[in-house]
Amino acid sequence: MKIPFSPPYIDEDIINEVVDSLRSGWITTGPKVKALEEEIKNFSNAKEVLCVNSWTSGAIMMLRWLGLQEGDEVIVPAYTYSATALAVYHAGGVPVMVDTTEDFNISVEGIRNAITSKTKAILPVDIAGFPCDYDEIMNLVNEPDIKKLFNPTSSIQQKLGRILVLNDAAHSLGATYTDGIKTGSETDVAVFSLHAVKNVTTAEGGAICLNLPEPFDNASLYTELRQMSLNCQTKDAFSKSKAGGWRYDITGFGMKINMADINAAIGLAQMRIYPELLKERKRIFNTYNEAFSKESWANIPPAIVKGKESSYHLYALRIKNISEEQRDQVIDEIAKAGVAVNVHFIPMPMLTFFKDKGFKIEDYPQAYQNFKCEISLPIYPQLTEDQLIYIIRSVKHAYNVIVG
């Protein structure tokens, strides 16, 4: 049996939505992008949502909007995909890495210890779709002593008056926080990824959720950022295409990161059935939990803890008391059965680019501990019960061959 790791969910309704774009004669930014923004806005309860061409470009744009200057610091977890920190570099800032906790997510105490007068933003990451401790993080940035330490270097930072919290919600569309608060509405800004392997996809894409406090006007900010995503051009292509609508202006230093309608069509059709897709992901997650919770060597990932619930994006299984080399051997053994698994993630301090910047994995022991024993199992709605049984047997067999 051959089981891929994370194929996209494509049914006839999704195909028809894309075909509708093709037949409309309009395939770049237009009505389907706007419809997708509204779907995500209504689903997440964000105040405004802007769709762009990737999580990375969305994060870069928001950090540029914040007005990072040379030497400004942004706190990120050491355990995440590299885009989290690379976005900071692209925006002109300096990433400051802190260690994670046992649940994969960033340590709030680590954030506190890393804050300096140069700190302008914090980028927590909802690893595998399980939310970070946002009450604690938002309370932290609003503490009088932390706000007193804040030293704004732009008019936007001065207007905010404190450190910005930008949730890297790449994995967590559909996750909930305490009291049913949905990811996308719990921080100043959150950015979802709509990449091909995500719960909802547009092939490539991202969605910026805006929840800035007063005196910011999120509706006005949406308009400003939409323009910024189109090179700060005063008219998008859809408006310019209308008779007599050719004249435009460039009002600032923007980026070209808009999403196209043909991409939005995929996500639009998926969002309409996303509650059902989430139920299927949860079904698979719970099936794995039931199987592996019986094994003394298995450390099952967090799903529902203290009112927080995952989006079930990844099933991040960890094997207790195993070395990195043994973990790799287990993966190789699983592959012999035709089951594709993955590892999320290689901590950034272990990657050449970041090592050359002076980061050392020895400074992030929990990040390494999580990584060295982690194996991500397939989790997507198309998986059948027979396939799940086969995956579970393959993982158990691989453990017994290599370790047991």
Coordinates of N, CA and C in Angstrom, one line a residue, residues 62-223:
M62 N 3.6 42.9 6.7 CA 3.1 43.4 8.0 C 4.3 44.0 8.9
L63 N 5.4 43.3 8.8 CA 6.6 43.8 9.5 C 7.1 45.1 8.9
R64 N 7.1 45.2 7.6 CA 7.5 46.5 6.9 C 6.5 47.6 7.3
W65 N 5.2 47.2 7.3 CA 4.2 48.2 7.7 C 4.5 48.7 9.1
L66 N 4.9 47.8 10.0 CA 5.2 48.2 11.4 C 6.4 49.2 11.4
G67 N 7.2 49.2 10.4 CA 8.3 50.1 10.3 C 9.6 49.7 11.0
L68 N 10.0 48.4 10.8 CA 11.2 48.0 11.4 C 12.4 48.8 10.9
Q69 N 13.3 49.1 11.8 CA 14.5 49.8 11.5 C 15.7 48.9 11.7
E70 N 16.9 49.3 11.2 CA 18.0 48.5 11.5 C 18.3 48.3 13.0
G71 N 18.4 47.1 13.4 CA 18.7 46.8 14.8 C 17.4 46.4 15.6
D72 N 16.2 46.7 15.0 CA 15.0 46.4 15.7 C 14.8 44.8 15.8
E73 N 14.3 44.4 16.9 CA 14.3 42.9 17.2 C 12.9 42.4 17.2
V74 N 12.8 41.2 16.7 CA 11.5 40.4 16.6 C 11.7 39.1 17.3
I75 N 10.9 38.7 18.3 CA 11.1 37.5 19.0 C 10.4 36.4 18.3
V76 N 11.1 35.3 18.0 CA 10.5 34.1 17.3 C 11.0 32.8 18.0
P77 N 10.2 31.7 17.9 CA 10.7 30.5 18.5 C 11.8 29.8 17.6
A78 N 12.7 29.1 18.3 CA 13.8 28.4 17.6 C 13.2 27.2 16.8
Y79 N 12.0 26.7 17.3 CA 11.4 25.5 16.7 C 10.3 26.0 15.8
T80 N 10.5 26.2 14.5 CA 9.5 26.5 13.5 C 10.2 26.4 12.1
Y81 N 9.3 26.6 11.1 CA 9.9 26.6 9.8 C 10.7 27.9 9.6
S82 N 11.7 27.9 8.7 CA 12.6 29.0 8.6 C 11.9 30.3 8.1
A83 N 10.8 30.2 7.5 CA 10.1 31.4 7.0 C 9.8 32.4 8.1
T84 N 9.5 31.9 9.3 CA 9.2 32.8 10.4 C 10.3 33.8 10.7
A85 N 11.6 33.3 10.7 CA 12.7 34.2 11.0 C 13.2 34.9 9.7
L86 N 13.0 34.2 8.5 CA 13.5 34.9 7.3 C 12.6 36.1 7.0
A87 N 11.3 36.1 7.3 CA 10.5 37.2 7.1 C 11.0 38.4 7.9
V88 N 11.5 38.2 9.1 CA 12.1 39.3 9.9 C 13.3 39.9 9.2
Y89 N 14.2 39.0 8.7 CA 15.3 39.6 8.0 C 14.9 40.3 6.7
H90 N 13.9 39.8 6.0 CA 13.5 40.5 4.8 C 12.9 41.9 5.1
A91 N 12.3 42.0 6.3 CA 11.6 43.2 6.6 C 12.6 44.2 7.3
G92 N 13.9 43.8 7.4 CA 14.9 44.7 7.9 C 15.2 44.6 9.4
G93 N 14.6 43.6 10.1 CA 14.8 43.4 11.5 C 15.8 42.3 11.8
V94 N 15.9 42.0 13.1 CA 16.8 41.0 13.6 C 15.9 40.0 14.4
P95 N 15.9 38.7 14.0 CA 15.2 37.7 14.8 C 15.9 37.3 16.0
V96 N 15.2 37.3 17.1 CA 15.7 36.8 18.4 C 15.0 35.5 18.8
M97 N 15.8 34.4 18.8 CA 15.2 33.1 19.0 C 15.1 32.8 20.5
V98 N 14.0 32.1 20.9 CA 13.8 31.6 22.2 C 13.4 30.2 22.2
D99 N 13.6 29.5 23.2 CA 13.3 28.0 23.3 C 11.8 27.8 23.4
T100 N 11.4 26.6 23.1 CA 10.0 26.2 23.2 C 9.7 25.4 24.5
T101 N 8.4 25.1 24.7 CA 8.0 24.2 25.8 C 7.8 22.8 25.3
E102 N 7.4 21.9 26.2 CA 7.2 20.5 25.8 C 6.0 20.4 24.8
D103 N 5.1 21.3 24.7 CA 4.0 21.2 23.8 C 4.3 21.8 22.4
F104 N 5.6 22.0 22.1 CA 6.1 22.5 20.8 C 6.1 24.0 20.7
N105 N 5.3 24.7 21.4 CA 5.1 26.1 21.2 C 6.1 27.0 22.0
I106 N 6.2 28.2 21.7 CA 7.1 29.1 22.3 C 6.9 29.3 23.8
S107 N 8.0 29.4 24.5 CA 8.0 29.6 25.9 C 7.7 31.1 26.3
V108 N 6.6 31.3 27.0 CA 6.3 32.7 27.4 C 7.3 33.3 28.3
E109 N 7.9 32.4 29.2 CA 8.9 32.9 30.1 C 10.2 33.2 29.2
G110 N 10.4 32.4 28.2 CA 11.5 32.7 27.3 C 11.3 34.1 26.6
I111 N 10.1 34.4 26.2 CA 9.8 35.7 25.5 C 10.1 36.8 26.5
R112 N 9.6 36.7 27.8 CA 9.9 37.7 28.8 C 11.4 38.0 28.9
N113 N 12.1 36.9 29.0 CA 13.6 37.1 29.2 C 14.3 37.7 28.0
A114 N 13.6 37.6 26.8 CA 14.3 38.0 25.6 C 13.9 39.5 25.2
I115 N 12.9 40.0 25.9 CA 12.5 41.4 25.5 C 13.5 42.4 26.0
T116 N 13.8 43.3 25.0 CA 14.7 44.5 25.3 C 14.0 45.7 24.8
S117 N 14.7 46.8 24.9 CA 14.2 48.1 24.4 C 14.1 48.1 22.9
K118 N 14.8 47.1 22.2 CA 14.8 47.0 20.8 C 13.7 46.1 20.2
T119 N 13.0 45.4 21.1 CA 11.9 44.5 20.7 C 10.7 45.3 20.2
K120 N 10.3 44.9 18.9 CA 9.2 45.6 18.3 C 8.0 44.7 18.0
A121 N 8.3 43.4 17.9 CA 7.2 42.4 17.7 C 7.6 41.0 18.2
I122 N 6.5 40.2 18.4 CA 6.7 38.8 18.8 C 5.9 38.0 17.8
L123 N 6.5 36.9 17.3 CA 5.9 36.0 16.3 C 5.7 34.6 16.9
P124 N 4.7 34.4 17.7 CA 4.5 33.0 18.2 C 4.0 32.2 17.1
V125 N 4.3 30.9 17.1 CA 3.9 29.9 16.1 C 3.1 28.8 16.6
D126 N 1.9 28.6 16.1 CA 1.0 27.5 16.5 C 1.4 26.2 15.8
I127 N 2.4 25.6 16.4 CA 3.0 24.4 15.8 C 2.0 23.3 15.7
A128 N 1.8 22.7 14.5 CA 0.9 21.6 14.2 C -0.5 22.0 14.3
G129 N -0.8 23.3 14.6 CA -2.2 23.7 14.7 C -2.6 23.9 16.1
F130 N -1.8 23.7 17.1 CA -2.1 23.8 18.5 C -1.8 25.3 19.0
P131 N -2.7 26.0 19.5 CA -2.5 27.5 19.8 C -1.5 27.7 21.0
C132 N -0.8 28.8 20.8 CA 0.1 29.2 21.9 C -0.7 29.8 23.1
D133 N 0.0 30.2 24.1 CA -0.6 30.8 25.3 C -0.9 32.3 25.1
Y134 N -1.9 32.7 24.3 CA -2.0 34.0 23.9 C -2.5 35.0 25.0
D135 N -3.3 34.5 25.9 CA -3.7 35.3 27.1 C -2.4 35.8 27.8
E136 N -1.5 34.9 28.0 CA -0.3 35.2 28.7 C 0.6 36.2 27.9
I137 N 0.7 35.9 26.6 CA 1.5 36.8 25.7 C 0.9 38.2 25.6
M138 N -0.4 38.3 25.4 CA -1.0 39.6 25.3 C -1.0 40.3 26.6
N139 N -1.1 39.6 27.7 CA -1.0 40.3 29.0 C 0.5 40.8 29.2
L140 N 1.4 40.0 28.7 CA 2.8 40.3 28.9 C 3.2 41.7 28.2
V141 N 2.7 41.8 26.9 CA 3.1 43.0 26.2 C 2.3 44.3 26.7
N142 N 1.3 44.0 27.5 CA 0.6 45.1 28.1 C 1.0 45.5 29.5
E143 N 1.9 44.7 30.1 CA 2.4 45.0 31.4 C 3.1 46.4 31.4
P144 N 2.8 47.2 32.4 CA 3.3 48.6 32.5 C 4.9 48.6 32.3
D145 N 5.6 47.7 33.0 CA 7.0 47.8 32.9 C 7.5 47.4 31.5
I146 N 6.8 46.5 30.8 CA 7.2 46.1 29.5 C 6.9 47.2 28.5
K147 N 5.7 47.9 28.7 CA 5.4 49.0 27.8 C 6.3 50.2 28.1
K148 N 6.8 50.4 29.3 CA 7.7 51.4 29.6 C 9.1 51.2 28.9
L149 N 9.4 49.9 28.7 CA 10.7 49.5 28.1 C 10.6 49.8 26.6
F150 N 9.4 49.7 26.0 CA 9.2 49.8 24.6 C 9.7 51.2 24.0
N151 N 10.5 51.1 23.0 CA 11.1 52.3 22.4 C 10.7 52.3 20.9
P152 N 9.7 53.0 20.5 CA 9.2 53.0 19.1 C 10.2 53.7 18.2
T153 N 10.3 53.1 17.0 CA 11.2 53.7 16.0 C 10.5 54.0 14.7
S154 N 9.1 54.0 14.8 CA 8.3 54.4 13.6 C 7.0 55.0 14.2
S155 N 6.3 55.7 13.3 CA 5.0 56.3 13.7 C 4.0 55.2 14.0
I156 N 4.0 54.1 13.3 CA 3.0 53.0 13.6 C 3.3 52.4 15.0
Q157 N 4.6 52.2 15.3 CA 4.9 51.7 16.6 C 4.5 52.6 17.7
Q158 N 4.7 53.9 17.5 CA 4.4 54.9 18.4 C 2.8 54.9 18.7
K159 N 2.1 54.8 17.6 CA 0.6 54.7 17.7 C 0.2 53.5 18.5
L160 N 0.8 52.4 18.3 CA 0.5 51.2 19.0 C 0.9 51.3 20.5
G161 N 2.1 51.8 20.7 CA 2.5 52.1 22.1 C 3.0 50.8 22.8
R162 N 3.2 49.8 22.1 CA 3.7 48.5 22.8 C 4.2 47.6 21.7
I163 N 4.7 46.4 22.1 CA 5.2 45.4 21.2 C 4.0 44.8 20.5
L164 N 4.1 44.6 19.1 CA 3.1 44.0 18.3 C 3.1 42.5 18.5
V165 N 2.0 41.9 18.6 CA 1.9 40.4 18.6 C 1.3 39.9 17.2
L166 N 2.2 39.3 16.4 CA 1.8 38.8 15.1 C 1.9 37.3 15.2
N167 N 0.7 36.6 15.2 CA 0.6 35.2 15.3 C 0.9 34.5 14.0
D168 N 2.0 33.7 14.0 CA 2.3 32.8 12.8 C 1.3 31.7 12.9
A169 N 0.2 31.9 12.3 CA -0.9 30.9 12.4 C -1.0 30.0 11.1
A170 N 0.2 29.8 10.5 CA 0.3 29.0 9.3 C -0.4 27.7 9.4
H171 N -0.4 27.1 10.6 CA -1.0 25.7 10.8 C -2.4 25.8 11.4
S172 N -2.8 26.9 11.9 CA -3.9 26.8 12.8 C -5.3 27.4 12.4
L173 N -5.5 27.5 11.1 CA -6.9 27.9 10.7 C -7.9 26.8 11.2
G174 N -8.8 27.2 12.0 CA -9.8 26.3 12.6 C -9.5 25.9 14.0
A175 N -8.3 26.3 14.6 CA -8.1 26.1 16.0 C -8.9 27.1 16.8
T176 N -9.1 26.7 18.1 CA -9.8 27.6 19.0 C -9.0 27.8 20.3
Y177 N -9.2 29.0 20.8 CA -8.5 29.4 22.1 C -9.6 29.3 23.2
T178 N -9.2 29.8 24.3 CA -10.1 29.8 25.5 C -11.4 30.5 25.1
D179 N -12.5 30.0 25.7 CA -13.9 30.6 25.5 C -14.3 30.6 24.0
G180 N -13.8 29.6 23.3 CA -14.2 29.5 21.9 C -13.6 30.5 20.9
I181 N -12.7 31.4 21.4 CA -12.1 32.4 20.5 C -11.3 31.6 19.4
K182 N -11.5 32.0 18.2 CA -10.9 31.3 17.1 C -9.5 32.0 16.7
T183 N -8.6 31.1 16.3 CA -7.3 31.6 15.8 C -7.6 32.5 14.6
G184 N -6.9 33.7 14.6 CA -7.1 34.7 13.6 C -7.8 35.9 14.2
S185 N -8.3 35.8 15.5 CA -9.0 36.9 16.1 C -8.4 37.2 17.5
E186 N -7.3 36.5 17.9 CA -6.9 36.6 19.3 C -5.6 37.4 19.5
T187 N -5.0 37.9 18.4 CA -3.8 38.8 18.5 C -4.0 40.0 17.6
D188 N -3.0 40.9 17.6 CA -3.1 42.1 16.8 C -3.2 41.7 15.3
V189 N -2.4 40.8 14.9 CA -2.3 40.3 13.5 C -2.1 38.8 13.6
A190 N -2.7 38.1 12.7 CA -2.4 36.7 12.5 C -2.4 36.4 11.0
V191 N -1.5 35.5 10.6 CA -1.3 35.2 9.2 C -1.5 33.7 9.0
F192 N -2.5 33.3 8.3 CA -2.7 31.9 7.9 C -1.9 31.6 6.6
S193 N -1.4 30.3 6.6 CA -0.8 29.9 5.3 C -1.9 29.1 4.6
L194 N -2.0 29.3 3.2 CA -2.9 28.5 2.4 C -2.1 27.7 1.3
H195 N -0.9 27.3 1.8 CA 0.0 26.5 0.9 C -0.7 25.2 0.6
A196 N -0.1 24.5 -0.4 CA -0.7 23.2 -0.9 C -0.9 22.1 0.2
V197 N -0.1 22.1 1.3 CA -0.2 21.1 2.3 C -1.1 21.5 3.5
K198 N -1.6 22.7 3.5 CA -2.4 23.2 4.6 C -3.8 22.7 4.6
N199 N -4.5 22.9 5.8 CA -5.9 22.4 5.9 C -6.8 22.9 4.8
V200 N -6.6 24.2 4.5 CA -7.3 24.9 3.4 C -6.2 25.4 2.5
T201 N -6.3 25.2 1.2 CA -5.2 25.6 0.3 C -5.7 26.4 -0.9
T202 N -4.9 27.3 -1.3 CA -5.1 28.0 -2.6 C -3.9 27.7 -3.5
A203 N -3.3 26.5 -3.3 CA -2.0 26.1 -4.0 C -0.8 26.8 -3.3
E204 N -0.8 28.1 -3.5 CA 0.1 29.0 -2.8 C -0.7 30.2 -2.3
G205 N -0.5 30.6 -1.1 CA -1.3 31.7 -0.6 C -1.2 31.9 0.9
G206 N -1.7 33.1 1.3 CA -1.8 33.4 2.7 C -2.9 34.3 3.0
A207 N -3.3 34.4 4.3 CA -4.4 35.3 4.6 C -4.0 36.1 5.9
I208 N -4.0 37.4 5.8 CA -3.7 38.3 6.9 C -4.9 38.7 7.7
C209 N -5.0 38.4 8.9 CA -6.1 38.7 9.8 C -5.7 39.9 10.6
L210 N -6.6 41.0 10.6 CA -6.3 42.2 11.2 C -7.2 42.4 12.4
N211 N -6.6 42.7 13.6 CA -7.4 42.9 14.8 C -6.7 44.0 15.7
L212 N -6.2 45.0 15.0 CA -5.5 46.1 15.7 C -6.4 46.8 16.7
P213 N -5.9 47.2 17.9 CA -6.8 47.9 18.8 C -6.9 49.4 18.4
E214 N -7.9 50.1 19.0 CA -7.9 51.5 18.8 C -6.6 52.2 19.2
P215 N -6.2 53.2 18.5 CA -7.0 54.1 17.6 C -6.9 53.6 16.1
F216 N -6.4 52.4 15.9 CA -6.3 51.8 14.5 C -7.7 51.5 14.0
D217 N -8.0 51.8 12.7 CA -9.2 51.4 12.1 C -8.9 50.3 11.1
N218 N -9.3 49.1 11.5 CA -8.9 47.9 10.7 C -9.5 47.9 9.3
A219 N -10.6 48.5 9.1 CA -11.2 48.6 7.7 C -10.3 49.5 6.8
S220 N -9.9 50.6 7.4 CA -9.0 51.5 6.6 C -7.7 50.9 6.4
L221 N -7.2 50.1 7.4 CA -5.9 49.5 7.3 C -6.0 48.4 6.2
Y222 N -7.1 47.7 6.1 CA -7.3 46.7 5.0 C -7.1 47.4 3.7
T223 N -7.7 48.5 3.5 CA -7.6 49.2 2.2 C -6.2 49.6 1.9

